[in-house]
Short mmCIF file of C-alpha atoms in Angstrom, two decimals:
data_model
loop_
_atom_site.label_atom_id
_atom_site.label_comp_id
_atom_site.label_asym_id
_atom_site.label_seq_id
_atom_site.Cartn_x
_atom_site.Cartn_y
_atom_site.Cartn_z
CA MET A 256 137.05 81.36 101.28
CA ASP A 257 134.92 78.66 102.80
CA GLU A 258 135.50 75.28 104.28
CA ALA A 259 134.20 71.81 103.52
CA GLU A 260 134.61 68.47 105.24
CA ASP A 261 137.54 67.55 103.06
CA GLY A 262 139.37 70.79 103.71
CA GLY A 263 138.29 72.50 100.47
CA TYR A 264 136.29 75.67 100.18
CA HIS A 265 133.81 75.38 97.33
CA ARG A 266 130.51 76.08 99.06
CA ALA A 267 128.22 78.56 97.36
CA ALA A 268 127.67 81.97 98.91
CA LYS A 269 124.82 82.19 101.34
CA ARG A 270 123.14 84.76 103.52
CA LEU A 271 124.76 85.35 106.88
CA ARG A 272 122.68 83.90 109.71
CA THR A 273 123.06 86.05 112.80
CA GLU A 274 121.73 84.87 116.14
CA GLU A 275 118.08 85.74 116.62
CA ASP A 276 118.72 88.14 119.40
CA VAL A 277 115.57 90.13 120.12
CA ARG A 278 117.26 93.46 120.55
CA GLY A 279 120.44 95.25 119.44
CA ALA A 280 122.19 93.98 122.55
CA GLU A 281 125.63 95.15 123.61
CA LEU A 282 128.29 93.02 121.98
CA GLU A 283 131.70 92.14 123.30
CA ASP A 284 133.93 95.15 123.93
CA GLY A 285 130.92 97.42 123.53
CA GLU A 286 130.82 96.97 119.77
CA GLU A 287 127.48 97.39 118.06
CA GLU A 288 126.53 95.25 115.10
CA GLN A 289 124.83 97.06 112.24
CA ASP A 290 121.85 94.79 111.76
CA SER A 291 121.27 94.18 115.45
CA ALA A 292 121.03 97.95 115.94
CA ASP A 293 117.86 98.19 113.84
CA GLU A 294 115.45 97.72 116.70
CA GLU A 295 117.60 99.87 118.99
CA ALA A 296 117.29 102.66 116.45
CA ALA A 297 113.55 102.13 116.32
CA SER A 298 113.15 102.36 120.10
CA ARG A 299 112.71 105.59 122.01
CA SER A 300 112.42 104.17 125.49
CA GLY A 301 112.33 100.99 127.54
CA GLY A 302 116.02 100.25 128.15
CA SER A 303 115.33 98.46 131.42
CA ASP A 304 112.65 96.34 129.76
CA LYS A 305 115.16 95.29 127.11
CA ARG A 306 117.65 94.19 129.73
CA SER A 307 114.93 92.27 131.57
CA ARG A 308 113.90 90.53 128.40
CA ARG A 309 117.47 89.57 127.53
CA ARG A 310 117.89 88.04 130.98
CA ALA A 311 114.64 86.11 130.53
CA GLU A 312 115.71 84.79 127.15
CA LYS A 313 119.08 83.65 128.50
CA ALA A 314 117.22 81.67 131.15
CA GLY A 315 115.10 80.06 128.46
CA VAL A 316 111.97 81.89 129.54
CA GLU A 317 109.63 83.40 126.99
CA ASP A 318 107.20 85.57 128.94
CA ASN A 319 105.17 87.99 126.85
CA HIS A 320 103.91 89.81 129.95
CA ARG A 321 107.36 91.15 130.81
CA ILE A 322 106.90 93.73 128.05
CA PRO A 323 103.84 96.01 128.15
CA PRO A 324 101.53 95.83 125.12
CA SER A 325 102.68 98.07 122.30
CA PRO A 326 101.39 98.91 118.79
CA VAL A 327 104.75 97.62 117.52
CA VAL A 328 105.14 93.84 117.14
CA HIS A 329 108.52 92.12 116.84
CA VAL A 330 108.35 89.25 114.32
CA ARG A 331 110.95 86.44 114.37
CA GLY A 332 111.60 83.21 112.50
CA LEU A 333 111.04 84.57 109.01
CA CYS A 334 112.36 82.63 106.04
CA ASP A 335 114.89 84.17 103.68
CA ALA A 336 112.34 84.73 100.92
CA VAL A 337 110.12 87.09 102.94
CA VAL A 338 109.58 90.61 101.67
CA GLU A 339 107.46 93.39 103.13
CA ALA A 340 104.44 92.42 101.04
CA ASP A 341 104.35 88.98 102.67
CA LEU A 342 104.14 90.52 106.14
CA VAL A 343 101.37 92.91 105.14
CA GLU A 344 99.43 90.13 103.42
CA ALA A 345 99.62 87.83 106.47
CA LEU A 346 99.11 90.37 109.26
CA GLU A 347 96.71 93.00 107.93
CA LYS A 348 93.80 90.80 109.08
CA PHE A 349 94.65 91.86 112.65
CA GLY A 350 94.33 95.58 111.86
CA ASN A 351 95.72 98.43 109.78
CA ILE A 352 99.51 98.43 109.46
CA CYS A 353 101.24 101.79 109.72
CA TYR A 354 104.85 100.86 109.05
CA VAL A 355 107.17 97.88 108.51
CA MET A 356 110.90 97.69 109.23
CA MET A 357 112.65 94.68 107.69
CA MET A 358 115.74 93.11 109.29
CA PRO A 359 116.55 90.56 106.55
CA PHE A 360 119.93 89.38 107.85
CA LYS A 361 118.37 88.56 111.23
CA ARG A 362 115.27 87.01 109.60
CA GLN A 363 113.18 89.41 111.70
CA ALA A 364 110.97 92.46 111.25
CA LEU A 365 109.11 95.15 113.20
CA VAL A 366 105.46 95.77 112.32
CA GLU A 367 103.66 98.86 113.63
CA PHE A 368 99.85 98.65 113.84
CA ASP A 369 97.54 101.62 114.15
CA SER A 370 96.44 100.56 117.65
CA VAL A 371 97.49 98.43 120.61
CA ASP A 372 94.36 96.33 120.14
CA SER A 373 95.49 95.23 116.68
CA ALA A 374 98.93 94.32 117.99
CA GLU A 375 97.39 92.37 120.88
CA ARG A 376 95.26 90.36 118.46
CA CYS A 377 98.37 89.52 116.45
CA VAL A 378 100.46 88.41 119.45
CA ALA A 379 97.57 86.50 121.05
CA CYS A 380 96.82 84.65 117.82
CA GLY A 381 100.48 83.68 117.50
CA VAL A 382 100.34 82.13 120.98
CA ARG A 383 97.14 80.16 120.35
CA GLU A 384 97.91 78.81 116.89
CA PRO A 385 100.67 78.87 114.26
CA VAL A 386 100.71 82.01 112.13
CA CYS A 387 102.56 81.46 108.86
CA ILE A 388 104.29 84.09 106.76
CA ALA A 389 105.37 82.89 103.31
CA GLU A 390 104.47 79.32 104.33
CA GLN A 391 106.70 79.31 107.43
CA GLN A 392 105.60 79.73 111.04
CA ALA A 393 106.61 83.05 112.58
CA PHE A 394 106.78 84.11 116.23
CA PHE A 395 105.49 87.35 117.74
CA ASN A 396 106.21 89.50 120.78
CA PHE A 397 105.49 93.08 121.73
CA SER A 398 108.31 95.48 121.03
CA THR A 399 109.64 97.85 123.68
CA SER A 400 109.02 100.62 121.13
CA GLN A 401 105.73 102.44 121.05
CA ARG A 402 106.48 103.59 117.51
CA ILE A 403 108.99 102.70 114.81
CA THR A 404 111.20 105.71 114.23
CA ARG A 405 111.15 106.52 110.52
CA PRO A 406 114.60 107.14 109.02
CA THR A 407 113.42 110.52 107.76
CA ASN A 408 111.94 111.47 111.13
CA ALA A 409 108.79 112.55 109.34
CA ASP A 410 105.65 113.13 111.38
CA ASP A 411 103.34 114.54 108.71
CA PRO A 412 100.98 111.69 107.72
CA SER A 413 99.71 113.67 104.72
CA SER A 414 103.14 113.94 103.08
CA ARG A 415 103.86 111.55 100.20
CA ASN A 416 106.98 110.68 98.25
CA LYS A 417 107.88 108.79 95.10
CA VAL A 418 111.62 108.48 95.84
CA LEU A 419 112.94 105.37 97.61
CA LEU A 420 116.26 104.98 99.42
CA LEU A 421 117.77 101.53 98.71
CA SER A 422 120.58 100.20 100.92
CA VAL A 423 122.34 97.20 99.37
CA GLN A 424 123.64 94.86 102.06
CA ASN A 425 126.35 92.27 101.36
CA PRO A 426 127.02 93.59 97.82
CA LEU A 427 129.17 90.82 96.39
CA TYR A 428 128.51 91.84 92.78
CA PRO A 429 128.46 95.14 90.89
CA ILE A 430 125.43 97.36 91.45
CA THR A 431 124.82 99.74 88.56
CA THR A 432 121.91 101.81 87.27
CA ASP A 433 121.23 99.05 84.75
CA VAL A 434 120.93 96.46 87.53
CA LEU A 435 118.62 98.63 89.65
CA TYR A 436 116.47 99.56 86.66
CA THR A 437 116.02 95.88 85.80
CA VAL A 438 115.06 95.20 89.41
CA CYS A 439 112.70 98.13 90.00
CA ASN A 440 111.06 98.95 86.67
CA PRO A 441 108.96 95.76 86.41
CA VAL A 442 107.23 96.79 89.65
CA GLY A 443 106.78 100.50 88.96
CA SER A 444 107.95 102.85 86.23
CA VAL A 445 111.36 104.30 87.11
CA SER A 446 112.19 107.91 86.25
CA ARG A 447 115.65 108.45 87.74
CA ILE A 448 118.34 106.56 89.66
CA VAL A 449 121.35 107.84 91.63
CA ILE A 450 123.85 105.45 93.29
CA PHE A 451 126.10 106.40 96.23
CA LYS A 452 129.31 104.46 96.94
CA ARG A 453 130.97 106.13 99.89
CA ASN A 454 129.88 104.29 103.04
CA GLY A 455 128.60 101.06 101.56
CA ILE A 456 126.28 101.04 98.56
CA GLN A 457 123.06 103.03 98.60
CA ALA A 458 120.85 104.31 95.83
CA MET A 459 117.85 106.56 95.37
CA VAL A 460 115.22 105.54 92.86
CA GLU A 461 112.56 107.99 91.71
CA PHE A 462 109.34 106.49 90.34
CA GLU A 463 106.71 108.09 88.12
CA SER A 464 104.14 108.11 90.92
CA VAL A 465 103.80 107.66 94.66
CA GLU A 466 101.75 104.53 94.03
CA ASP A 467 104.59 102.97 92.01
CA ALA A 468 107.03 103.74 94.84
CA GLN A 469 104.68 102.18 97.40
CA LYS A 470 104.32 99.00 95.35
CA ALA A 471 108.09 98.78 94.84
CA LYS A 472 108.80 99.12 98.56
CA LEU A 473 106.32 96.38 99.37
CA ALA A 474 107.61 94.02 96.73
CA LEU A 475 111.37 94.59 97.08
CA ASN A 476 112.05 95.42 100.73
CA GLY A 477 114.02 92.46 102.11
CA ALA A 478 114.60 90.75 98.74
CA ASP A 479 117.96 89.67 97.28
CA ILE A 480 119.06 91.01 93.91
CA TYR A 481 121.20 87.90 93.46
CA ALA A 482 120.73 84.67 95.40
CA GLY A 483 122.10 85.00 98.92
CA CYS A 484 123.59 88.49 98.53
CA CYS A 485 122.92 92.09 97.48
CA THR A 486 119.97 92.26 99.90
CA LEU A 487 117.74 95.33 99.60
CA LYS A 488 116.67 97.34 102.62
CA ILE A 489 114.27 100.06 101.46
CA GLU A 490 112.97 103.24 103.10
CA TYR A 491 111.51 106.46 101.80
CA ALA A 492 114.04 109.12 100.88
CA ARG A 493 114.13 112.74 102.02
CA PRO A 494 114.15 114.45 98.60
CA ASN A 495 111.00 114.23 96.49
CA ARG A 496 112.86 114.58 93.19
CA LEU A 497 116.31 113.49 92.01
CA ASN A 498 118.64 115.80 90.15
CA VAL A 499 120.64 113.76 87.60
CA VAL A 500 123.45 115.55 85.79
CA ARG A 501 124.81 112.66 83.70
CA ASN A 502 123.82 109.21 82.50
CA ASP A 503 126.30 106.50 83.49
CA ASN A 504 126.66 103.51 85.83
CA SER A 505 126.08 105.70 88.90
CA SER A 506 123.17 107.89 87.76
CA TRP A 507 120.58 107.92 85.00
CA ASP A 508 117.60 109.97 83.98
CA TYR A 509 115.14 107.72 82.11
CA THR A 510 112.85 110.61 81.20
CA LYS A 511 115.37 111.97 78.69
CA PRO A 512 114.08 111.48 75.15
CA PHE A 513 117.32 109.88 73.92
CA VAL A 514 117.13 107.09 76.53
CA LEU A 515 115.49 103.89 75.28
CA LEU A 516 113.02 102.75 77.92
CA ARG A 517 112.73 99.00 78.24
CA GLU A 518 109.40 97.25 78.29
CA ARG A 519 107.83 97.28 81.71
CA GLY A 520 107.14 93.90 83.24
CA LYS A 521 104.34 93.02 85.58
CA GLY A 522 104.08 91.11 88.78
CA ARG A 523 105.35 90.98 92.29
CA GLN A 524 109.09 90.93 92.98
CA ARG A 525 110.52 88.12 95.07
CA GLN A 526 113.89 87.15 96.40
CA ALA A 527 116.92 86.45 94.14
CA ILE A 528 115.48 88.78 91.54
CA LEU A 529 118.28 88.41 88.99
CA GLY A 530 118.98 84.75 89.57
CA GLU A 531 122.21 83.31 90.93
CA HIS A 532 124.89 85.91 90.13
CA PRO A 533 126.94 87.35 87.26
CA SER A 534 129.04 84.54 85.84
CA ASN A 535 132.28 86.37 85.04
CA GLY A 536 133.28 87.49 88.51
CA TYR A 537 133.74 90.90 90.03
CA GLY A 538 135.07 93.04 87.19
CA PRO A 539 133.50 96.28 85.99
CA HIS A 540 132.35 94.72 82.70
CA CYS A 541 130.14 92.12 84.35
CA PRO A 542 127.08 91.58 82.09
CA LEU A 543 123.55 91.69 83.42
CA LEU A 544 121.96 88.25 83.43
CA PRO A 545 118.50 87.67 81.96
CA LEU A 546 115.88 86.41 84.37
CA PRO A 547 116.14 82.60 84.54
CA ALA A 548 113.06 80.50 83.95
CA ASN A 549 113.20 79.01 87.44
CA SER A 550 113.70 82.36 89.19
CA ARG A 551 111.45 83.20 92.12
CA TYR A 552 110.88 86.49 90.34
CA ARG A 553 107.41 85.96 88.90
CA ARG A 554 105.66 87.74 86.07
CA MET A 555 101.88 87.53 86.14
CA SER A 556 99.30 88.02 83.44
CA GLU A 557 97.57 90.77 85.36
CA GLU A 558 98.87 93.78 87.27
CA ALA A 559 99.92 92.96 90.83
CA GLN A 560 97.41 94.05 93.43
CA ASN A 561 98.31 96.93 95.68
CA PRO A 562 97.82 95.63 99.23
CA ILE A 563 98.94 98.86 100.91
CA SER A 564 96.58 99.85 103.69
CA TYR A 565 98.77 102.30 105.54
CA SER A 566 99.83 105.88 104.92
CA MET A 567 103.48 106.73 104.26
CA LEU A 568 105.16 109.29 106.49
CA LEU A 569 107.54 111.26 104.32
CA PRO A 570 109.03 114.77 104.40
CA LYS A 571 108.60 117.47 101.81
CA MET A 572 111.79 119.05 100.52
CA SER A 573 112.58 121.70 98.00
CA SER A 574 114.33 120.86 94.78
CA SER A 575 117.39 122.82 95.90
CA SER A 576 117.72 120.76 99.08
CA SER A 577 117.31 117.54 97.14
CA SER A 578 120.03 118.65 94.74
CA SER A 579 122.50 119.28 97.55
CA PHE A 580 121.57 116.02 99.24
CA LEU A 581 122.47 114.07 96.13
CA SER A 582 126.04 115.29 95.75
CA HIS A 583 127.90 111.98 95.87
CA ALA A 584 131.45 110.80 95.64
CA ALA A 585 132.75 109.36 92.40
CA SER A 586 133.72 105.71 92.32
CA SER A 587 137.34 104.94 93.01
CA SER A 588 139.56 101.89 93.39
CA VAL A 589 141.20 103.50 96.44
CA ALA A 590 139.89 103.15 100.00
CA MET A 591 140.81 105.48 102.85
CA VAL A 592 141.24 103.89 106.30
CA SER A 593 141.41 106.09 109.37
CA SER A 594 141.52 105.58 113.15
CA LEU A 595 144.32 103.02 112.81
CA HIS A 596 146.25 102.03 115.94
CA PRO A 597 149.45 104.16 115.89
CA THR A 598 151.86 101.36 116.83
CA GLU A 599 150.13 98.05 115.99
CA MET A 600 149.06 98.65 112.38
CA ASN A 601 151.34 98.60 109.35
CA CYS A 602 151.02 98.01 105.59
CA SER A 603 151.19 94.21 105.86
CA ARG A 604 148.48 94.01 108.50
CA ILE A 605 146.19 96.24 106.46
CA PHE A 606 146.82 93.91 103.50
CA ASN A 607 145.92 90.89 105.66
CA LEU A 608 142.44 92.35 106.24
CA PHE A 609 141.68 93.92 102.87
CA CYS A 610 142.89 90.98 100.75
CA LEU A 611 139.76 89.06 101.84
CA TYR A 612 137.60 91.37 99.70
CA GLY A 613 139.70 91.86 96.57
CA ASN A 614 143.26 92.14 95.28
CA VAL A 615 145.33 94.79 97.09
CA GLU A 616 147.72 96.73 94.85
CA LYS A 617 149.32 99.29 97.20
CA VAL A 618 149.10 100.50 100.79
CA LYS A 619 150.38 103.87 101.91
CA PHE A 620 150.21 105.62 105.28
CA MET A 621 149.63 109.38 105.11
CA LYS A 622 152.29 111.39 106.88
CA SER A 623 150.12 114.49 107.09
CA VAL A 624 147.22 112.59 108.70
CA PRO A 625 148.46 110.23 111.47
CA GLY A 626 146.56 106.96 111.80
CA THR A 627 145.28 107.13 108.21
CA ALA A 628 146.21 105.02 105.20
CA LEU A 629 145.22 104.69 101.54
CA VAL A 630 144.58 101.22 100.09
CA GLU A 631 144.56 100.83 96.31
CA MET A 632 142.63 97.75 95.20
CA SER A 633 142.10 96.06 91.84
CA ASP A 634 138.77 97.77 91.09
CA GLU A 635 136.03 99.88 92.65
CA TYR A 636 133.91 96.83 93.50
CA ALA A 637 136.65 95.46 95.73
CA VAL A 638 136.63 98.81 97.54
CA ASP A 639 132.84 98.63 97.89
CA ARG A 640 133.11 95.20 99.46
CA ALA A 641 135.86 96.33 101.82
CA VAL A 642 133.86 99.37 102.91
CA THR A 643 130.76 97.25 103.48
CA HIS A 644 132.48 94.66 105.66
CA LEU A 645 135.36 96.51 107.37
CA ASN A 646 133.90 99.92 108.18
CA SER A 647 133.35 100.30 111.96
CA ILE A 648 135.06 97.04 112.98
CA LYS A 649 137.44 97.15 115.95
CA VAL A 650 141.13 96.36 115.51
CA PHE A 651 143.43 96.73 118.53
CA GLY A 652 140.73 98.69 120.36
CA LYS A 653 140.28 101.26 117.57
CA LYS A 654 137.11 101.39 115.48
CA LEU A 655 138.15 101.71 111.84
CA ASN A 656 136.59 104.21 109.50
CA VAL A 657 136.73 102.85 105.93
CA CYS A 658 135.37 104.86 103.02
CA VAL A 659 135.95 105.48 99.31
CA SER A 660 138.82 107.88 98.72
CA LYS A 661 138.75 110.79 96.30
CA GLN A 662 142.17 109.65 95.08
CA GLN A 663 142.13 107.50 91.95
CA SER A 664 145.51 105.86 92.69
CA VAL A 665 148.18 105.63 95.38
CA ILE A 666 151.43 107.47 94.63
CA PRO A 667 154.52 106.43 96.65
CA SER A 668 155.53 109.89 97.83
CA GLN A 669 156.71 111.02 101.29
CA VAL A 670 157.72 107.52 102.39
CA PHE A 671 158.69 107.37 106.06
CA GLU A 672 159.26 104.82 108.82
CA LEU A 673 156.34 103.60 110.94
CA ALA A 674 156.50 103.04 114.71
CA ASP A 675 157.42 99.34 114.24
CA GLY A 676 160.27 100.17 111.87
CA SER A 677 158.47 99.12 108.67
CA SER A 678 157.93 101.33 105.63
CA SER A 679 154.87 103.55 105.31
CA TYR A 680 154.42 102.38 101.70
CA GLN A 681 154.31 98.89 100.24
CA ASP A 682 153.46 97.52 96.77
CA PHE A 683 151.50 94.24 96.88
CA SER A 684 150.68 94.00 93.16
CA LEU A 685 153.04 91.05 92.59
CA THR A 686 152.49 89.13 95.81
CA ARG A 687 151.17 85.59 95.56
CA ASN A 688 149.02 86.21 98.62
CA ASN A 689 146.43 88.13 96.60
CA ARG A 690 143.49 85.75 96.27
CA PHE A 691 141.47 87.09 93.34
CA SER A 692 143.93 86.85 90.48
CA ASN A 693 144.52 83.12 89.91
CA THR A 694 142.53 80.06 88.92
CA GLN A 695 141.49 79.54 92.55
CA SER A 696 139.72 82.91 92.79
CA SER A 697 136.34 81.26 92.21
CA ARG A 698 136.70 79.63 95.61
CA ASN A 699 136.66 82.98 97.40
CA ILE A 700 133.52 83.49 99.44
CA ILE A 701 133.06 87.05 100.64
CA GLN A 702 132.35 86.83 104.38
CA PRO A 703 131.85 89.60 106.93
CA PRO A 704 134.03 89.49 110.05
CA ALA A 705 133.03 86.62 112.36
CA SER A 706 134.24 84.94 115.56
CA ILE A 707 135.31 81.78 113.69
CA LEU A 708 138.32 81.74 111.39
CA HIS A 709 139.00 79.19 108.67
CA PHE A 710 142.71 78.35 108.36
CA TYR A 711 144.31 76.49 105.46
CA ASN A 712 147.67 75.90 103.76
CA ALA A 713 149.09 74.95 107.18
CA PRO A 714 151.83 72.32 107.65
CA PRO A 715 150.37 68.79 107.93
CA THR A 716 152.08 68.38 111.32
CA LEU A 717 150.54 71.52 112.85
CA ASN A 718 148.63 70.88 116.07
CA GLN A 719 146.52 72.85 118.54
CA HIS A 720 149.36 73.47 120.97
CA GLN A 721 151.59 74.92 118.24
CA LEU A 722 148.83 77.28 117.10
CA GLN A 723 148.19 78.43 120.68
CA LYS A 724 151.91 79.06 121.10
CA LEU A 725 151.87 81.08 117.85
CA CYS A 726 149.07 83.28 119.24
CA THR A 727 150.96 83.81 122.50
CA GLU A 728 154.21 84.73 120.75
CA HIS A 729 152.45 87.38 118.65
CA LYS A 730 150.39 88.71 121.58
CA VAL A 731 146.99 88.05 120.00
CA PRO A 732 143.93 86.46 121.66
CA ILE A 733 144.02 82.66 121.90
CA PHE A 734 141.19 80.70 120.29
CA THR A 735 138.82 78.73 122.53
CA LYS A 736 137.97 75.87 120.15
CA PHE A 737 139.99 74.07 117.50
CA LYS A 738 138.89 71.74 114.72
CA VAL A 739 140.90 70.06 111.95
CA PHE A 740 139.31 68.84 108.75
CA ASP A 741 140.04 65.31 107.58
CA ALA A 742 142.60 65.69 104.82
CA LYS A 743 142.71 63.67 101.63
CA PRO A 744 145.56 61.15 101.41
CA SER A 745 147.17 63.23 98.67
CA SER A 746 146.89 66.51 100.61
CA LYS A 747 150.17 68.14 101.63
CA THR A 748 148.57 70.80 103.84
CA LEU A 749 146.17 71.07 106.77
CA SER A 750 142.98 73.10 107.18
CA GLY A 751 140.42 73.63 109.90
CA LEU A 752 138.56 76.11 112.12
CA LEU A 753 139.50 78.35 115.05
CA GLU A 754 136.74 79.76 117.26
CA PHE A 755 137.36 82.86 119.38
CA ASP A 756 135.31 84.35 122.21
CA ASN A 757 134.06 87.17 119.96
CA LYS A 758 134.41 88.75 116.57
CA THR A 759 136.85 91.43 117.73
CA GLU A 760 139.37 88.85 118.93
CA ALA A 761 139.11 86.92 115.66
CA VAL A 762 139.71 90.10 113.62
CA GLU A 763 142.83 90.89 115.66
CA ALA A 764 144.22 87.37 115.26
CA LEU A 765 143.60 87.41 111.51
CA THR A 766 145.20 90.85 111.13
CA VAL A 767 148.44 89.62 112.73
CA LEU A 768 148.68 85.94 111.74
CA ASN A 769 147.27 85.91 108.20
CA HIS A 770 150.12 84.95 105.82
CA HIS A 771 152.47 84.13 108.71
CA GLN A 772 155.21 81.81 107.48
CA ILE A 773 155.68 78.57 109.41
CA ARG A 774 158.90 76.58 108.99
CA ILE A 775 159.15 72.88 109.76
CA PRO A 776 162.24 70.65 110.02
CA ASN A 777 163.60 69.03 106.86
CA CYS A 778 161.59 71.37 104.61
CA SER A 779 163.33 74.07 102.59
CA ASN A 780 160.28 76.23 101.91
CA PRO A 781 158.04 77.63 104.67
CA TYR A 782 154.27 77.18 104.73
CA THR A 783 152.26 80.39 104.44
CA LEU A 784 149.37 80.15 106.90
CA LYS A 785 146.22 81.62 105.37
CA LEU A 786 143.17 82.78 107.30
CA CYS A 787 139.71 84.00 106.38
CA PHE A 788 136.37 84.45 108.13
CA SER A 789 134.28 81.28 108.27
CA THR A 790 130.65 80.80 107.32
CA SER A 791 130.20 78.39 110.26
CA SER A 792 128.18 79.69 113.20
CA HIS A 793 129.77 77.35 115.77
CA LEU A 794 132.13 74.36 116.08
#
């Protein structure tokens, strides 16, 4: 759900804007954010330099000399449309580029040159005059890393690979082999695709040649499949060949003679490849949209040039090892949640979190595995969204582990009493608090956990003091800022924003207070307070 000035929530989905923190700094309560950990993962040393730089930035000081020159340059201020090819095109004039790591949700990137001299020319030029990438000025600093650590930890510069590993971030819509083929094949001929749906959505795409894989990585790394979501982060995979055992939505071998290969397009891939989004929602039968005429995905009359000037560092693996690496879990509409707080979590509180990403059918705690529960949702895509946004978040001091379960449904067996006296099993299929089954479902905006909550459906007389008292009574963190939207004269409810000190506190408050019933004098029916994560960055 999202908010508007009049208390509605109709705004279109958009890419999450995280603060442009230079490093994967420590967050509140020691929690690490996935995207902000990119540079931390790329660094092998220089922890004290990072802390010094963070202190300098907090003081409003931007001093390039605090960090020693490095072949790795940290690029900030990128626009949403930037892909790897744009960086290479703009920066290769300073020297040969060895590797690029995109951080699309932070609008940042790391660029590794072949020498310190090349990196110094890049940083110095950015100080003297504006350097534009995709028609927007970017900003440059030396990284504390001397080398970007490749995900495959490969050190053999002569090794080559034609298999790419695609991580789909913020996957609001179904990702199938048909979608990925439509995205990748216009850039380079695709041979095989395998999709993994256990911890988020990842896929491996095998191309006909190494050159096709290189062009695809350049053109697609950092792009959105649909506008504002399904962002691609691309690296080279470990296996050098995919083993596909069946052709379906999760895997496909396009070299089989009975598979009709579609005509290969030409041109360079840009952001929002497939246009806005599928028009019929989140169901498994969502059709693939044709490319709209005004899409930023461009087809050219001639073959796109190959601007690659750097060697790819990739491992060599046997076919047997690649086969074992590709054993993946089948899709399921059941999520498994472990590391739950033994006394604070129950079925209703799990529902309060998971209902933000799809309809929740059933919740069941496992008696044989304490602190673990199964959550059956309306379809596998709701599970994918829940895994993407809720895995590794902290709730009551415990970091949740959310993944796709091997179970295909939740069976109400071995029901027992939880620590708070509630039942270990609950059926939510008929509750009116599910948000994806009525005419208002189009208003749902899938948002990752954030420090600002949007509240709505509150009594029109509700005020800040009453909300603070509600937080105190339920022993959850109290918000630091409060804002009420101006309601329409005909409105019978109140909506607004609550800002907390950090994301962890907001998650805890939502887990407890979402769907809390508030009674007011002279009113027979209570108001059901509804909460969701806001798209606002501050109040």
